[in-house]
Structure formats: structure tokens, C-alpha cells
Short mmCIF file of C-alpha atoms and ligand atoms in Angstrom, two decimals:
data_model
loop_
_atom_site.label_atom_id
_atom_site.label_comp_id
_atom_site.label_asym_id
_atom_site.label_seq_id
_atom_site.Cartn_x
_atom_site.Cartn_y
_atom_site.Cartn_z
CA MET A 393 35.87 29.03 10.38
CA ILE A 394 32.65 30.14 12.49
CA GLN A 395 31.59 32.53 9.65
CA SER A 396 29.95 29.84 7.67
CA ASN A 397 28.27 28.44 11.11
CA LEU A 398 26.66 32.15 11.36
CA PHE A 399 25.72 32.08 8.08
CA ILE A 400 24.19 28.92 8.49
CA VAL A 401 21.82 30.14 11.94
CA MET A 402 20.87 32.71 9.80
CA SER A 403 19.27 30.96 7.13
CA ILE A 404 16.71 29.07 9.69
CA ILE A 405 15.89 32.43 10.91
CA ALA A 406 13.13 32.76 8.53
CA VAL A 407 10.86 30.35 10.44
CA ILE A 408 7.32 29.12 8.88
CA SER A 409 5.30 30.51 11.80
CA SER A 410 1.41 29.82 10.55
CA GLN A 411 -0.11 27.31 8.60
CA SER A 412 -3.35 25.63 7.99
CA VAL A 413 -4.86 22.92 5.83
CA ARG A 414 -8.33 23.82 5.43
CA GLY A 415 -10.63 20.64 4.61
CA LYS A 416 -10.96 19.42 1.63
CA ASP A 417 -9.84 22.38 -0.37
CA CYS A 418 -5.94 21.46 -0.14
CA VAL A 419 -4.79 24.81 1.01
CA CYS A 420 -2.12 25.60 2.67
CA GLU A 421 -1.69 29.13 4.04
CA LEU A 422 2.28 29.78 4.96
CA GLN A 423 3.29 33.11 6.41
CA ASN A 424 6.80 34.47 6.82
CA SER A 425 7.20 35.77 10.37
CA GLU A 426 9.77 38.50 11.23
CA SER A 427 13.01 36.87 12.47
CA ALA A 428 12.12 35.68 15.65
CA PHE A 429 14.90 33.71 16.02
CA PRO A 430 17.30 36.09 18.22
CA GLU A 431 20.10 35.83 15.94
CA SER A 432 22.10 38.81 17.69
CA LYS A 433 22.49 36.86 20.93
CA LEU A 434 23.70 33.73 19.17
CA VAL A 435 26.14 36.20 16.91
CA ARG A 436 27.55 38.12 20.10
CA VAL A 437 28.54 34.33 21.55
CA GLU A 438 29.90 33.31 18.31
CA ILE A 439 32.45 36.32 18.09
CA THR A 440 33.48 36.17 21.51
CA ALA A 441 34.20 32.48 21.14
CA VAL A 442 36.25 33.58 18.40
CA GLU A 443 38.30 36.29 20.51
CA CYS A 444 38.31 33.93 23.49
CA LEU A 445 40.14 31.36 21.31
CA ARG A 446 42.48 33.78 19.93
CA ASN A 447 43.50 35.64 23.25
CA ILE A 448 44.42 32.12 24.44
CA SER A 449 46.52 31.35 21.25
CA SER A 450 48.14 34.80 21.74
CA GLU A 451 49.45 33.47 25.14
CA LYS A 452 51.90 30.92 23.24
CA ARG A 453 51.86 28.46 26.01
CA THR A 454 52.93 25.27 24.17
CA GLU A 455 50.70 23.34 26.07
CA VAL A 456 48.02 25.38 25.17
CA ASP A 457 49.01 25.76 21.54
CA ARG A 458 48.70 22.38 21.30
CA LEU A 459 45.39 22.26 22.55
CA VAL A 460 44.19 25.07 20.44
CA LEU A 461 45.78 23.86 17.56
CA GLY A 462 43.46 20.79 18.34
CA LEU A 463 40.47 22.55 18.43
CA GLN A 464 41.36 24.35 15.39
CA HIS A 465 41.40 21.52 13.72
CA ARG A 466 38.20 20.18 15.47
CA LEU A 467 36.46 23.18 14.34
CA LYS A 468 37.50 22.84 10.87
CA GLN A 469 35.99 19.39 10.66
CA LEU A 470 32.83 20.61 11.95
CA ASN A 471 33.06 23.13 9.24
CA GLU A 472 33.39 20.76 6.43
CA ASN A 473 30.52 18.82 8.02
CA VAL A 474 28.45 21.67 7.70
CA ALA A 475 29.40 22.31 4.37
CA MET A 476 28.12 18.97 3.55
CA LEU A 477 24.87 19.38 5.00
CA GLU A 478 24.37 22.66 2.92
CA LYS A 479 25.01 20.63 0.27
CA GLU A 480 22.28 18.22 0.84
CA ASP A 481 19.78 21.13 1.44
CA ASN A 482 17.93 19.57 4.30
CA GLY A 483 16.59 22.46 5.98
CA ASN A 484 15.06 21.12 9.14
CA LEU A 485 18.44 18.58 10.28
CA TYR A 486 20.43 22.26 9.04
CA GLY A 487 18.67 24.21 11.73
CA ALA A 488 18.79 21.51 14.30
CA VAL A 489 22.43 20.78 13.67
CA SER A 490 24.11 24.29 13.55
CA LEU A 491 22.90 24.52 16.92
CA ARG A 492 24.31 21.20 18.13
CA ILE A 493 27.67 22.34 16.81
CA ILE A 494 28.07 25.40 18.38
CA GLN A 495 27.18 23.42 21.48
CA LEU A 496 29.77 21.00 20.72
CA GLU A 497 32.39 23.97 20.44
CA LEU A 498 31.51 25.35 23.64
CA ALA A 499 31.89 22.18 25.13
CA GLU A 500 35.31 21.44 23.86
CA LEU A 501 36.23 25.38 25.19
CA GLN A 502 35.37 23.79 28.41
CA ASP A 503 37.28 21.30 27.93
CA LEU A 504 40.61 23.32 26.98
CA LEU A 505 39.89 25.71 29.71
CA ASP A 506 40.11 22.59 32.29
CA LYS A 507 42.76 21.72 30.77
CA LEU A 508 44.52 25.24 30.80
CA SER A 509 43.66 25.65 34.54
CA ARG A 510 45.49 22.83 35.29
CA THR A 511 48.61 23.46 33.20
CA ASN A 512 50.25 26.00 35.81
CA THR A 513 49.22 28.91 38.43
CA ASN A 514 50.25 31.37 35.58
CA ASN A 515 47.11 30.77 34.03
CA GLN A 516 45.04 31.33 36.91
CA GLN A 517 44.26 34.60 36.21
CA LEU A 518 43.25 34.15 32.62
CA SER A 519 41.32 31.09 33.24
CA THR A 520 39.34 32.85 35.61
CA GLU A 521 38.45 35.63 33.09
CA ILE A 522 37.88 33.17 30.47
CA ALA A 523 35.84 30.73 32.71
CA ASP A 524 33.39 33.82 33.57
CA GLN A 525 32.79 34.38 30.07
CA LEU A 526 32.35 31.10 29.08
CA GLN A 527 29.70 30.92 32.01
CA ASP A 528 27.93 33.57 30.08
CA MET A 529 28.20 32.00 26.66
CA LYS A 530 26.80 28.81 28.30
CA ASN A 531 23.59 30.83 29.64
CA THR A 532 23.39 32.55 26.53
CA MET A 533 23.45 28.95 24.81
CA GLU A 534 20.65 27.40 27.17
CA GLU A 535 18.41 30.29 26.30
CA LEU A 536 18.77 30.18 22.62
CA GLU A 537 18.36 26.15 22.47
CA SER A 538 14.97 26.70 24.96
CA PHE A 539 14.29 29.21 22.62
CA ASP A 540 14.95 26.88 19.86
CA SER A 541 13.37 23.85 21.45
CA THR A 542 9.89 25.49 21.42
CA MET A 543 10.06 27.87 18.22
CA VAL A 544 12.57 27.08 15.69
CA ILE A 545 12.47 23.21 15.31
CA LEU A 546 8.85 22.89 16.81
CA LYS A 547 8.02 24.96 13.91
CA GLN A 548 9.99 23.23 11.29
CA ARG A 549 8.52 19.79 12.47
CA GLU A 550 4.90 21.63 12.46
CA ASN A 551 5.68 23.00 8.97
CA GLU A 552 6.89 19.14 8.00
CA ARG A 553 3.64 17.68 9.51
CA ILE A 554 1.80 20.12 7.75
CA LYS A 555 3.24 19.10 4.29
CA ARG A 556 2.29 15.34 5.04
CA ASP A 557 -1.09 16.45 5.80
CA LEU A 558 -1.10 18.15 2.49
CA LYS A 559 0.24 15.35 0.68
CA LEU A 560 -2.47 13.01 2.31
CA CYS A 561 -4.98 15.31 1.64
CA GLU A 562 -4.33 15.68 -2.11
CA LYS A 563 -4.20 11.67 -2.11
CA GLU A 564 -7.39 11.01 -0.35
CA LEU A 565 -8.79 13.95 -2.91
CA ASN A 566 -7.32 11.95 -5.87
CA ALA A 567 -8.73 8.70 -4.43
CA THR A 568 -12.42 10.55 -4.47
CA THR A 569 -12.09 12.23 -7.70
CA PRO A 570 -13.73 10.02 -10.29
CA PRO A 571 -11.81 9.23 -13.35
CA PRO A 572 -12.37 11.89 -16.18
CA THR A 573 -13.39 8.73 -18.58
CA PRO A 574 -16.75 7.82 -18.15
CA PHE A 575 -16.75 4.59 -15.97
CA MET A 576 -18.53 1.51 -16.54
CA GLY A 577 -20.47 3.55 -19.09
CA ASN A 578 -20.94 0.67 -21.62
CA CYS A 579 -23.51 -0.85 -18.75
CA GLY A 580 -24.86 2.28 -17.70
CA LEU A 581 -24.47 1.40 -14.22
CA GLY A 582 -22.31 4.00 -12.87
CA GLN A 583 -19.29 3.99 -10.60
CA MET A 584 -19.57 1.05 -7.93
CA VAL A 585 -19.48 2.82 -4.66
CA ASN A 586 -20.38 0.11 -1.65
CA VAL A 587 -20.95 -3.33 -1.12
CA SER A 588 -23.86 -4.24 1.25
CA GLY A 589 -24.86 -7.49 2.98
CA PRO A 590 -24.61 -10.47 3.02
CA LYS A 591 -28.02 -11.22 1.70
CA ILE A 592 -27.69 -14.81 2.02
CA TYR A 593 -25.94 -16.58 3.88
CA SER A 594 -26.32 -20.54 4.06
CA LEU A 595 -24.49 -23.82 4.41
CA THR A 596 -25.28 -26.12 1.62
CA VAL A 597 -26.19 -29.30 1.82
CA TYR A 598 -23.09 -30.28 2.34
CA GLY A 599 -22.71 -28.95 5.59
CA THR A 600 -19.34 -27.68 6.48
CA SER A 601 -17.90 -30.87 4.60
CA TYR A 602 -16.05 -28.66 1.92
CA SER A 603 -14.34 -25.56 2.58
CA PHE A 604 -13.61 -24.95 -0.92
CA GLY A 605 -16.29 -24.78 -3.73
CA ALA A 606 -18.06 -22.26 -6.59
CA TRP A 607 -21.52 -21.80 -6.81
CA GLY A 608 -24.02 -19.13 -8.95
CA ARG A 609 -26.09 -18.98 -11.79
CA ASP A 610 -25.16 -19.22 -15.28
CA ALA A 611 -23.87 -15.78 -16.86
CA ASN A 612 -25.66 -16.16 -20.16
CA PRO A 613 -28.38 -18.71 -19.56
CA ALA A 614 -30.29 -20.56 -22.46
CA PRO A 615 -34.38 -19.65 -22.40
CA GLY A 616 -35.82 -21.32 -19.62
CA ASP A 617 -32.56 -21.80 -17.54
CA GLU A 618 -32.48 -18.27 -15.96
CA ASN A 619 -33.13 -19.04 -12.52
CA LYS A 620 -30.98 -22.20 -12.39
CA TYR A 621 -28.11 -22.32 -9.62
CA TRP A 622 -24.90 -24.62 -10.06
CA LEU A 623 -22.81 -25.67 -7.27
CA VAL A 624 -19.43 -27.20 -7.28
CA VAL A 625 -17.72 -28.28 -3.94
CA LEU A 626 -13.74 -29.40 -4.19
CA SER A 627 -14.63 -32.96 -2.85
CA SER A 628 -11.28 -34.27 -2.89
CA SER A 629 -8.11 -32.65 -0.76
CA ASN A 630 -9.85 -29.21 -1.02
CA ALA A 631 -8.52 -29.41 -4.48
CA TYR A 632 -10.83 -31.32 -7.02
CA GLY A 633 -14.08 -31.58 -8.03
CA HIS A 634 -15.59 -33.91 -10.65
CA TYR A 635 -19.57 -33.04 -10.95
CA VAL A 636 -21.63 -30.01 -11.22
CA ARG A 637 -24.68 -30.04 -8.98
CA GLN A 638 -27.90 -27.86 -10.44
CA TYR A 639 -30.82 -26.76 -8.51
CA ASN A 640 -34.03 -25.32 -9.85
CA SER A 641 -34.42 -22.32 -7.70
CA MET A 642 -32.51 -20.25 -4.73
CA SER A 643 -34.94 -21.84 -2.20
CA THR A 644 -33.77 -25.45 -3.51
CA ILE A 645 -30.38 -24.52 -3.39
CA LEU A 646 -30.61 -23.60 0.16
CA LEU A 647 -32.79 -26.45 1.23
CA GLY A 648 -31.26 -28.55 -1.03
CA ILE A 649 -34.12 -30.11 -2.39
CA GLY A 650 -33.78 -31.99 -5.82
CA PRO A 651 -30.38 -31.83 -7.18
CA THR A 652 -29.17 -33.18 -10.49
CA ASP A 653 -25.85 -34.19 -10.49
CA ILE A 654 -23.90 -34.03 -13.78
CA HIS A 655 -20.34 -35.94 -13.78
CA ILE A 656 -17.46 -34.68 -15.78
CA SER A 657 -15.13 -37.61 -14.67
CA SER A 658 -15.78 -40.59 -12.66
CA SER A 659 -13.43 -39.91 -10.26
CA ASN A 660 -11.05 -37.27 -8.59
CA PRO A 661 -8.43 -36.21 -9.73
CA THR A 662 -7.82 -37.23 -13.55
CA THR A 663 -8.25 -35.89 -16.88
CA ASN A 664 -10.46 -32.86 -17.19
CA THR A 665 -11.30 -33.03 -13.43
CA ILE A 666 -11.84 -29.48 -11.91
CA GLN A 667 -8.94 -28.28 -10.41
CA GLY A 668 -9.33 -25.34 -7.77
CA PRO A 669 -12.26 -23.39 -6.59
CA ASN A 670 -12.27 -20.39 -9.40
CA MET A 671 -14.87 -21.17 -12.15
CA VAL A 672 -17.43 -19.82 -14.15
CA MET A 673 -21.03 -21.12 -15.83
CA TYR A 674 -21.54 -19.51 -19.18
CA GLU A 675 -24.13 -20.62 -21.51
CA ASN A 676 -24.89 -24.08 -20.13
CA SER A 677 -20.93 -24.73 -20.06
CA LEU A 678 -18.57 -24.41 -17.53
CA TYR A 679 -15.13 -23.14 -17.55
CA TYR A 680 -12.22 -24.21 -15.22
CA ASN A 681 -8.86 -24.93 -14.70
CA CYS A 682 -8.40 -28.38 -15.97
CA TYR A 683 -6.53 -31.04 -13.42
CA ASN A 684 -2.77 -30.54 -13.57
CA THR A 685 -2.38 -28.41 -16.87
CA LEU A 686 -2.00 -24.97 -17.80
CA ASN A 687 -5.38 -25.50 -19.60
CA VAL A 688 -8.58 -23.71 -19.36
CA CYS A 689 -11.37 -26.43 -19.98
CA LYS A 690 -14.98 -25.83 -21.41
CA PHE A 691 -17.59 -28.64 -20.09
CA ASN A 692 -20.59 -28.53 -22.12
CA MET A 693 -23.03 -29.60 -19.67
CA THR A 694 -25.39 -30.92 -22.74
CA THR A 695 -23.27 -32.99 -24.12
CA ARG A 696 -20.90 -33.58 -21.44
CA SER A 697 -17.63 -33.26 -23.41
CA VAL A 698 -14.84 -31.40 -22.53
CA THR A 699 -12.57 -29.13 -24.87
CA ASN A 700 -9.94 -27.11 -23.93
CA VAL A 701 -7.30 -24.35 -24.94
CA ALA A 702 -3.94 -23.83 -22.88
CA LEU A 703 -2.79 -20.69 -21.81
CA PRO A 704 0.98 -19.07 -22.34
CA SER A 705 3.52 -21.69 -21.27
CA ASP A 706 4.65 -19.10 -18.52
CA ALA A 707 1.31 -18.86 -16.94
CA GLY A 708 1.03 -20.35 -13.64
CA PHE A 709 -1.04 -23.74 -12.44
CA ASN A 710 -0.77 -26.20 -9.40
CA SER A 711 -0.04 -23.59 -7.31
CA LYS A 712 2.53 -21.41 -8.58
CA PHE A 713 0.90 -18.14 -8.54
CA PRO A 714 -1.92 -18.59 -6.39
CA PHE A 715 -4.10 -16.52 -4.66
CA ALA A 716 -3.16 -15.35 -1.23
CA HIS A 717 -2.36 -12.92 1.72
CA LEU A 718 0.19 -12.75 4.33
CA GLY A 719 -1.07 -15.82 6.32
CA THR A 720 -2.41 -17.82 3.64
CA THR A 721 -2.05 -19.20 0.07
CA TYR A 722 -5.08 -20.55 -1.52
CA ALA A 723 -4.27 -23.99 -3.22
CA TYR A 724 -4.95 -24.10 -7.07
CA THR A 725 -6.05 -20.92 -7.11
CA ASP A 726 -3.71 -19.84 -10.51
CA MET A 727 -6.73 -19.42 -12.82
CA ASP A 728 -9.86 -17.39 -11.90
CA PHE A 729 -12.67 -17.34 -14.12
CA ALA A 730 -15.10 -14.58 -14.54
CA ALA A 731 -18.39 -13.56 -16.38
CA ASP A 732 -19.70 -10.66 -17.13
CA GLU A 733 -22.06 -8.48 -19.55
CA SER A 734 -19.47 -9.14 -22.33
CA GLY A 735 -18.41 -12.50 -22.05
CA VAL A 736 -15.64 -15.24 -20.13
CA TYR A 737 -12.37 -14.22 -18.76
CA VAL A 738 -9.52 -16.22 -17.08
CA ILE A 739 -7.60 -14.56 -14.79
CA TYR A 740 -3.77 -15.54 -14.21
CA ALA A 741 -0.20 -14.88 -13.94
CA THR A 742 2.76 -15.10 -16.28
CA THR A 743 6.72 -15.41 -15.21
CA SER A 744 7.04 -13.07 -17.95
CA ASN A 745 5.10 -10.38 -16.43
CA PHE A 746 6.48 -11.03 -13.10
CA GLY A 747 3.82 -12.83 -11.44
CA ASN A 748 1.47 -10.10 -12.00
CA VAL A 749 -1.89 -10.62 -13.01
CA VAL A 750 -3.18 -11.06 -16.91
CA ILE A 751 -6.68 -11.08 -17.90
CA GLY A 752 -7.33 -12.90 -21.16
CA LYS A 753 -10.65 -12.71 -23.10
CA VAL A 754 -12.14 -16.43 -23.62
CA GLU A 755 -14.03 -16.43 -26.49
CA THR A 756 -16.65 -19.35 -25.68
CA SER A 757 -16.61 -21.31 -29.33
CA THR A 758 -15.73 -25.05 -29.32
CA PRO A 759 -12.95 -25.58 -28.47
CA PRO A 760 -12.74 -22.28 -26.53
CA VAL A 761 -10.18 -19.47 -27.67
CA LEU A 762 -7.94 -17.25 -25.83
CA ASN A 763 -8.28 -14.15 -27.33
CA GLN A 764 -6.95 -10.33 -26.18
CA THR A 765 -5.03 -10.31 -23.41
CA TRP A 766 -4.31 -7.37 -20.85
CA SER A 767 -1.16 -6.92 -18.88
CA THR A 768 -1.63 -5.72 -15.16
CA THR A 769 0.89 -4.66 -12.13
CA LEU A 770 -1.43 -6.22 -9.27
CA HIS A 771 0.90 -8.89 -8.22
CA LYS A 772 -1.28 -11.77 -7.96
CA LYS A 773 -0.20 -13.39 -4.73
CA THR A 774 -1.36 -9.88 -3.09
CA VAL A 775 -5.26 -10.57 -4.14
CA THR A 776 -7.75 -13.12 -2.52
CA ASN A 777 -10.11 -13.03 -5.48
CA THR A 778 -11.18 -11.27 -8.69
CA PHE A 779 -14.63 -10.36 -10.48
CA MET A 780 -15.48 -8.37 -13.82
CA VAL A 781 -18.17 -6.02 -13.82
CA CYS A 782 -18.60 -4.16 -17.69
CA GLY A 783 -15.11 -5.15 -18.80
CA VAL A 784 -13.61 -4.00 -15.51
CA LEU A 785 -11.89 -6.49 -13.61
CA TYR A 786 -12.03 -5.57 -9.64
CA ALA A 787 -9.44 -7.49 -7.05
CA THR A 788 -10.17 -7.96 -3.55
CA ARG A 789 -7.45 -8.46 -0.46
CA TYR A 790 -7.41 -9.83 2.86
CA LEU A 791 -8.10 -7.21 5.57
CA ASP A 792 -8.73 -9.07 8.76
CA LYS A 793 -11.24 -12.29 9.66
CA ASP A 794 -13.98 -9.98 9.46
CA THR A 795 -13.54 -7.99 6.12
CA GLU A 796 -12.20 -8.30 2.45
CA GLU A 797 -11.60 -5.25 0.73
CA ILE A 798 -12.21 -4.49 -2.90
CA PHE A 799 -8.87 -2.21 -3.38
CA TYR A 800 -8.03 -2.67 -7.08
CA SER A 801 -9.43 -2.39 -10.73
CA PHE A 802 -8.52 -2.45 -14.55
CA ASP A 803 -10.43 -1.00 -17.13
CA THR A 804 -10.06 -3.30 -20.18
CA LYS A 805 -11.54 -0.56 -22.26
CA THR A 806 -9.05 2.24 -21.63
CA ASN A 807 -6.11 -0.03 -19.71
CA THR A 808 -6.18 2.35 -16.64
CA GLU A 809 -5.63 0.69 -13.44
CA ARG A 810 -6.77 2.05 -9.94
CA TYR A 811 -5.22 0.85 -6.55
CA ASP A 812 -7.59 3.46 -4.35
CA TRP A 813 -10.75 1.48 -3.95
CA ARG A 814 -11.62 1.04 -0.43
CA ILE A 815 -14.68 -0.85 -0.62
CA HIS A 816 -15.41 -3.12 2.20
CA ILE A 817 -16.99 -6.81 2.22
CA ARG A 818 -18.17 -7.73 5.50
CA LYS A 819 -17.21 -11.16 6.03
CA MET A 820 -19.01 -14.09 8.04
CA GLN A 821 -16.61 -16.30 7.69
CA ALA A 822 -12.54 -15.49 7.44
CA ASN A 823 -11.79 -16.51 3.88
CA ILE A 824 -13.20 -15.95 0.69
CA LYS A 825 -12.54 -19.05 -1.91
CA PHE A 826 -14.90 -18.16 -4.47
CA LEU A 827 -16.34 -14.59 -5.95
CA ASN A 828 -17.81 -13.69 -8.91
CA TYR A 829 -20.21 -10.87 -10.13
CA ASP A 830 -23.51 -11.67 -11.60
CA SER A 831 -24.57 -8.92 -14.31
CA ARG A 832 -28.39 -9.75 -14.25
CA ASP A 833 -28.82 -9.31 -10.59
CA HIS A 834 -26.05 -7.04 -10.05
CA LEU A 835 -24.93 -9.49 -7.05
CA LEU A 836 -21.56 -10.81 -5.99
CA TYR A 837 -21.59 -14.94 -5.40
CA VAL A 838 -19.39 -15.66 -2.59
CA TYR A 839 -18.25 -19.07 -1.50
CA SER A 840 -16.21 -18.68 1.91
CA ASP A 841 -15.32 -21.83 3.90
CA ALA A 842 -18.42 -24.12 3.16
CA TYR A 843 -20.94 -21.50 3.20
CA VAL A 844 -22.35 -19.51 0.52
CA LEU A 845 -23.46 -15.40 0.73
CA THR A 846 -24.37 -12.93 -1.73
CA TYR A 847 -23.79 -9.43 -1.81
CA ASP A 848 -25.57 -6.43 -3.27
CA ILE A 849 -23.01 -4.09 -5.28
CA MET A 850 -24.51 -0.52 -4.88
CA PHE A 851 -23.89 1.71 -8.34
CA GLN A 852 -23.65 5.53 -8.11
C1 NAG B 1381 41.29 39.42 24.21
O1 NAG B 1381 42.28 40.19 24.58
C2 NAG B 1381 42.05 41.14 24.66
C3 NAG B 1381 43.58 42.11 24.67
O2 NAG B 1381 44.17 41.74 25.53
C4 NAG B 1381 40.80 42.10 25.63
O3 NAG B 1381 40.59 43.11 25.45
C5 NAG B 1381 39.79 40.99 25.14
O4 NAG B 1381 38.92 41.22 26.21
C6 NAG B 1381 39.86 39.91 25.23
N1 NAG B 1381 38.95 39.05 24.87
C7 NAG B 1381 38.38 37.67 25.58
C8 NAG B 1381 37.03 37.11 25.08
O5 NAG B 1381 38.76 37.47 26.60
C1 NAG B 1382 -2.90 14.01 -7.46
O1 NAG B 1382 -3.46 14.18 -8.63
C2 NAG B 1382 -2.80 15.41 -9.73
C3 NAG B 1382 -3.37 15.35 -10.92
O2 NAG B 1382 -3.30 14.34 -11.28
C4 NAG B 1382 -1.04 14.76 -9.80
O3 NAG B 1382 -0.50 15.96 -10.09
C5 NAG B 1382 -0.74 14.88 -8.04
O4 NAG B 1382 0.71 14.19 -8.41
C6 NAG B 1382 -1.53 13.69 -7.28
N1 NAG B 1382 -0.95 13.98 -5.91
C7 NAG B 1382 -1.11 12.36 -5.31
C8 NAG B 1382 -0.45 12.40 -3.89
O5 NAG B 1382 -1.13 11.48 -5.66
C1 NAG B 1383 -21.74 0.66 2.71
O1 NAG B 1383 -22.50 -0.64 3.70
C2 NAG B 1383 -22.97 -0.34 4.63
C3 NAG B 1383 -23.34 -1.53 4.93
O2 NAG B 1383 -24.89 -1.47 4.35
C4 NAG B 1383 -22.72 0.69 5.18
O3 NAG B 1383 -22.98 0.40 7.00
C5 NAG B 1383 -21.68 2.03 4.87
O4 NAG B 1383 -22.33 3.25 6.00
C6 NAG B 1383 -22.06 2.03 3.43
N1 NAG B 1383 -20.60 2.93 3.17
C7 NAG B 1383 -21.09 3.90 2.40
C8 NAG B 1383 -19.46 4.56 1.94
O5 NAG B 1383 -22.02 4.44 1.82
C1 NAG B 1384 -22.85 -27.82 -26.38
O1 NAG B 1384 -22.91 -28.64 -27.38
C2 NAG B 1384 -23.98 -28.70 -27.94
C3 NAG B 1384 -24.36 -29.78 -29.10
O2 NAG B 1384 -22.65 -29.74 -30.04
C4 NAG B 1384 -23.86 -27.25 -28.89
O3 NAG B 1384 -24.97 -27.12 -29.73
C5 NAG B 1384 -23.79 -25.97 -27.70
O4 NAG B 1384 -23.84 -24.85 -28.64
C6 NAG B 1384 -22.77 -26.66 -27.39
N1 NAG B 1384 -22.70 -25.27 -26.00
C7 NAG B 1384 -21.82 -24.29 -26.14
C8 NAG B 1384 -21.95 -23.45 -24.89
O5 NAG B 1384 -20.88 -24.44 -26.73
C1 NAG B 1385 -11.04 -11.62 -31.17
O1 NAG B 1385 -11.47 -10.24 -30.60
C2 NAG B 1385 -11.73 -9.42 -31.65
C3 NAG B 1385 -12.13 -8.19 -30.80
O2 NAG B 1385 -13.30 -8.24 -30.21
C4 NAG B 1385 -12.91 -10.16 -32.15
O3 NAG B 1385 -13.51 -9.21 -33.61
C5 NAG B 1385 -12.44 -11.53 -32.87
O4 NAG B 1385 -13.79 -12.10 -33.59
C6 NAG B 1385 -12.11 -12.29 -31.67
N1 NAG B 1385 -11.39 -13.75 -32.48
C7 NAG B 1385 -11.89 -14.66 -31.93
C8 NAG B 1385 -11.62 -16.14 -32.39
O5 NAG B 1385 -13.44 -15.20 -31.27
#
């Protein structure tokens, strides 16, 4: 019975004694020491325990027999438990538990002895002898335990920690290793490495009245329109907008001088009203989510006419799949629009993609056409906003009121996803309601709790 325990204890003797993780190399040195664990002492205790039991049994006292039978039964159970542990092959637990089992056996022997000494005075002699032996065994066990707690289990724990560190190191190494395919090669920008700023941080002419809005420049302007800026605020219920304000330059938008308002509809909310803060201006047309529908609307600023195309019928709208973080959901942000060097995209989520982000290419014809789509594994409600650079979608998440993190990318050219970006955006206000990239000045345009901001993206 105790034999298999012995085997178990022996198997933890080869203890890993020295390990190290060297910087970024992820080298782990493992050295097997001599059998540092004093197993011979343990073996002696075990043998004495067996003998002791046998001697007690041989006394053939009915009371004692009953007790011994009970103890044997208990030992059998312990052995079965150990056999189970063996199968699970959990080295750590294994070592700790085998010592614990012997501890329990000793306690039971002590219990047995106490009962034995109570049965009758004839047992006194035997009891005294066994008591001495038991005391010896206990002393040895204490020694073994102190040895164990400082060496065996400790070393195994350390080994676990080092293994964990090694994994972490490997992960970080993976995170900082650029992917093998040339990233953003088509745009010649290199890999995004950092976001600095804000460069511009200002209230608009509306003051703090409107917490939701959007702004920027035309991503593909007509000649003469290159330096125009547009601004849309959701002037009704933080949800709807019905006109586009235009300025001739950055300074006029910041000072609020000489705007031109172009109305889409006469009031809020009604057919073709802008719903939600995520939109984009491309070739003098505004692309946005049309009021109360799953339509992508295109407002031609020249003709002031709206055409549209519907997203798939299981796409979210009216706050079904909004941008969000643990504390907040951003209402009516089911659809995000982004433009980059290659055109206009709509970012949304569908039931068939489990509420995860789908990227759709919007052909800028009249009416617009939804062309190629890409399904991602990015859950829309864990994201606070997205933008596109060179055919790559980036997503941000809320870390705290001061920091937003670019943490995700999806490359539409290679269909590869990454969740390991750690690029931080320093916020001035807690909530980013609108975020887009301008491929002409390489700036991020942000609308955050009534403030307009720009940030510089740095590429390698
Ligand atoms: C068991 O009994 C034998 C024979 O009586 C004796 O020599 C031995 O020392 C005893 N062992 C223990 C552990 O009491
Ligand atoms: C790191 O990348 C290698 C090669 O792609 C892979 O085998 C390994 O599992 C990765 N490790 C982690 C922790 O992601
Ligand atoms: C990123 O930019 C910020 C602000 O300029 C700077 O403090 C930080 O050190 C930069 N981080 C890296 C990794 O370049
Ligand atoms: C807006 O409408 C005008 C007149 O039909 C047309 O020439 C122009 O191409 C349209 N703009 C876009 C971006 O479709
Ligand atoms: C859809 O995309 C493909 C591939 O980019 C392109 O060839 C095609 O013209 C697009 N369709 C429309 C309607 O624009």
C-alpha cells in the first residue's frame, strides 16, 4: 500500500534547481540537481510505519484489529487518490500531496495509538514503545516538511513562475515582431508605431452644447476644396444631425468664422437625417447611417440629393451593435464610416457574424454600392471606434478616462488580424465619439465630448 506512495515521493526528487530567463532571448536554462531531497529518511519513516502497523495487527486484539482494519482501509483510499493524481500527471500537486498523505497517515497512527493505550493496561508496554517510534517519525516528518517547504515545493513553484515568464516573454516577443508580410506596403508608410498629441484641441463654435459630432476634411476633394473643413453636430438628442457646416480653413473652423451650412433635411429627425456621429466626407459627398434604417446614405453636397444602399438584413442599426466599453454604450454607433487612400468603407456588425465587425467596401457611385466585405472576429461592443489606413482597419478601446488604446487591426489585403497593438491615445475628454484618419495629412481627427482634436500618427 505504502509502496506506491514511496514511488510518488521518489518521482519528485529530481528537482529543477536553477533556472533563468535572459532578457528578450527567451532562453530558459534548466539544470537537474543531485537528489537533494533526503528520500532515505522518508523511506525509513515509511518502513517503520508499516512495521508498526504489522506489529499492532499481530497483537490480535479485537479492538485494535478493528482500528487497524479501519486504518488499512483508509490507507487504501489514500493510495487510490494518489493513483488518480498520477494519471492527472500534475507534477506540482503530486509532490505536495504525497507528503500530505504521509502526514495524514501519521496522524491516523497517532490516533490509533491513543485508542490503543486506552483499551487496557496490557497494552501499556506496547503503547510506550510505539509512542517513542511515532515521536521519532514525527520528528523526521517535521524535518522533511521544513526541507520541503524551503526546497522542493518552492523550487517547483519557481519553476512554474519561470515557465509563466517564459510564455509572457514569448508573447511579447511575438507582439513586437513585425508580421512577415509587408505591412501597409502599398502606401509606403511603414508600420504605425505611435500616436502623439493632441496637436489641436478646441471647442467649436457650438461650445459644449453638443457632445456628439464629427469633423474633418474631404478624403478625396475636388480641386480647390483641399483645405475645406466640415463639421456636423448631432443637434437633436445626441443622436441626429440634419446639416453640414463647412469652413474654408483650419483657423476659420477653430474661430467659427464664415461657415456655410448645407441642409440635408429641414428638421430632426426625419427621412435622410444623419443618425449617429460616425460619418465621412468623400468627393464632396457625405456618407452616413440614414435615420432609423440600415441604409448607408450618400448626400451629394453639390446637388443636395440623397441616394442609398442597404446593408445586409441582419446588420445592426438603432443601437443593436453599437460601439461601447464596460461603462458606456455610444448610442446610434452601429455604423462607422472611414476613408483611406483606397476609398470609402462602412464598418458594422451582423447577427450572422455573432455581433462581430464586418468591413464593407462602399463603391462611391450614384447610388452607392456595397461591394466586397470582410468578416472579422472583433466584437463590436468591445470597440470604441475604428479608422482605416491603407486598407487596414484599426480599432480602439477605452482603457480609462485619460487613455484610449489602438489594440486591433485587420488587413483587408491579407485578411490577417492582430490583437496585439498597444498604441495609446492621450485623451483630453473621456469619450471619443468620432475618429477618422486623413490620408493627406496623416492626422487622426477626433470629436470627443464637444471638443475637436487632431493627433499625429507616426510610422516607422
Ligand atoms: C515489530 O515486532 C518485531 C518482533 O516483535 C520487533 O523486532 C520490531 O522491532 C517491531 N517493530 C516496531 C516498529 O515496533
Ligand atoms: C509565438 O509565435 C510562434 C511562431 O509563430 C508560435 O509558435 C508561438 O506559439 C507563439 N507564442 C505565443 C505565446 O503566442
Ligand atoms: C509615443 O509618443 C508619446 C507622445 O509623444 C511619447 O511620450 C512616447 O514615448 C512615444 N512612445 C513610443 C513607443 O515611441
Ligand atoms: C454629385 O452630383 C453631381 C451632379 O449629378 C455629379 O456630377 C457628381 O459626380 C456627384 N458627386 C458624387 C460624389 O457622386
Ligand atoms: C467591386 O470590387 C471589385 C474588386 O475591387 C471591382 O473590380 C468592381 O468593379 C467593384 N464593383 C463595383 C460595382 O464597383
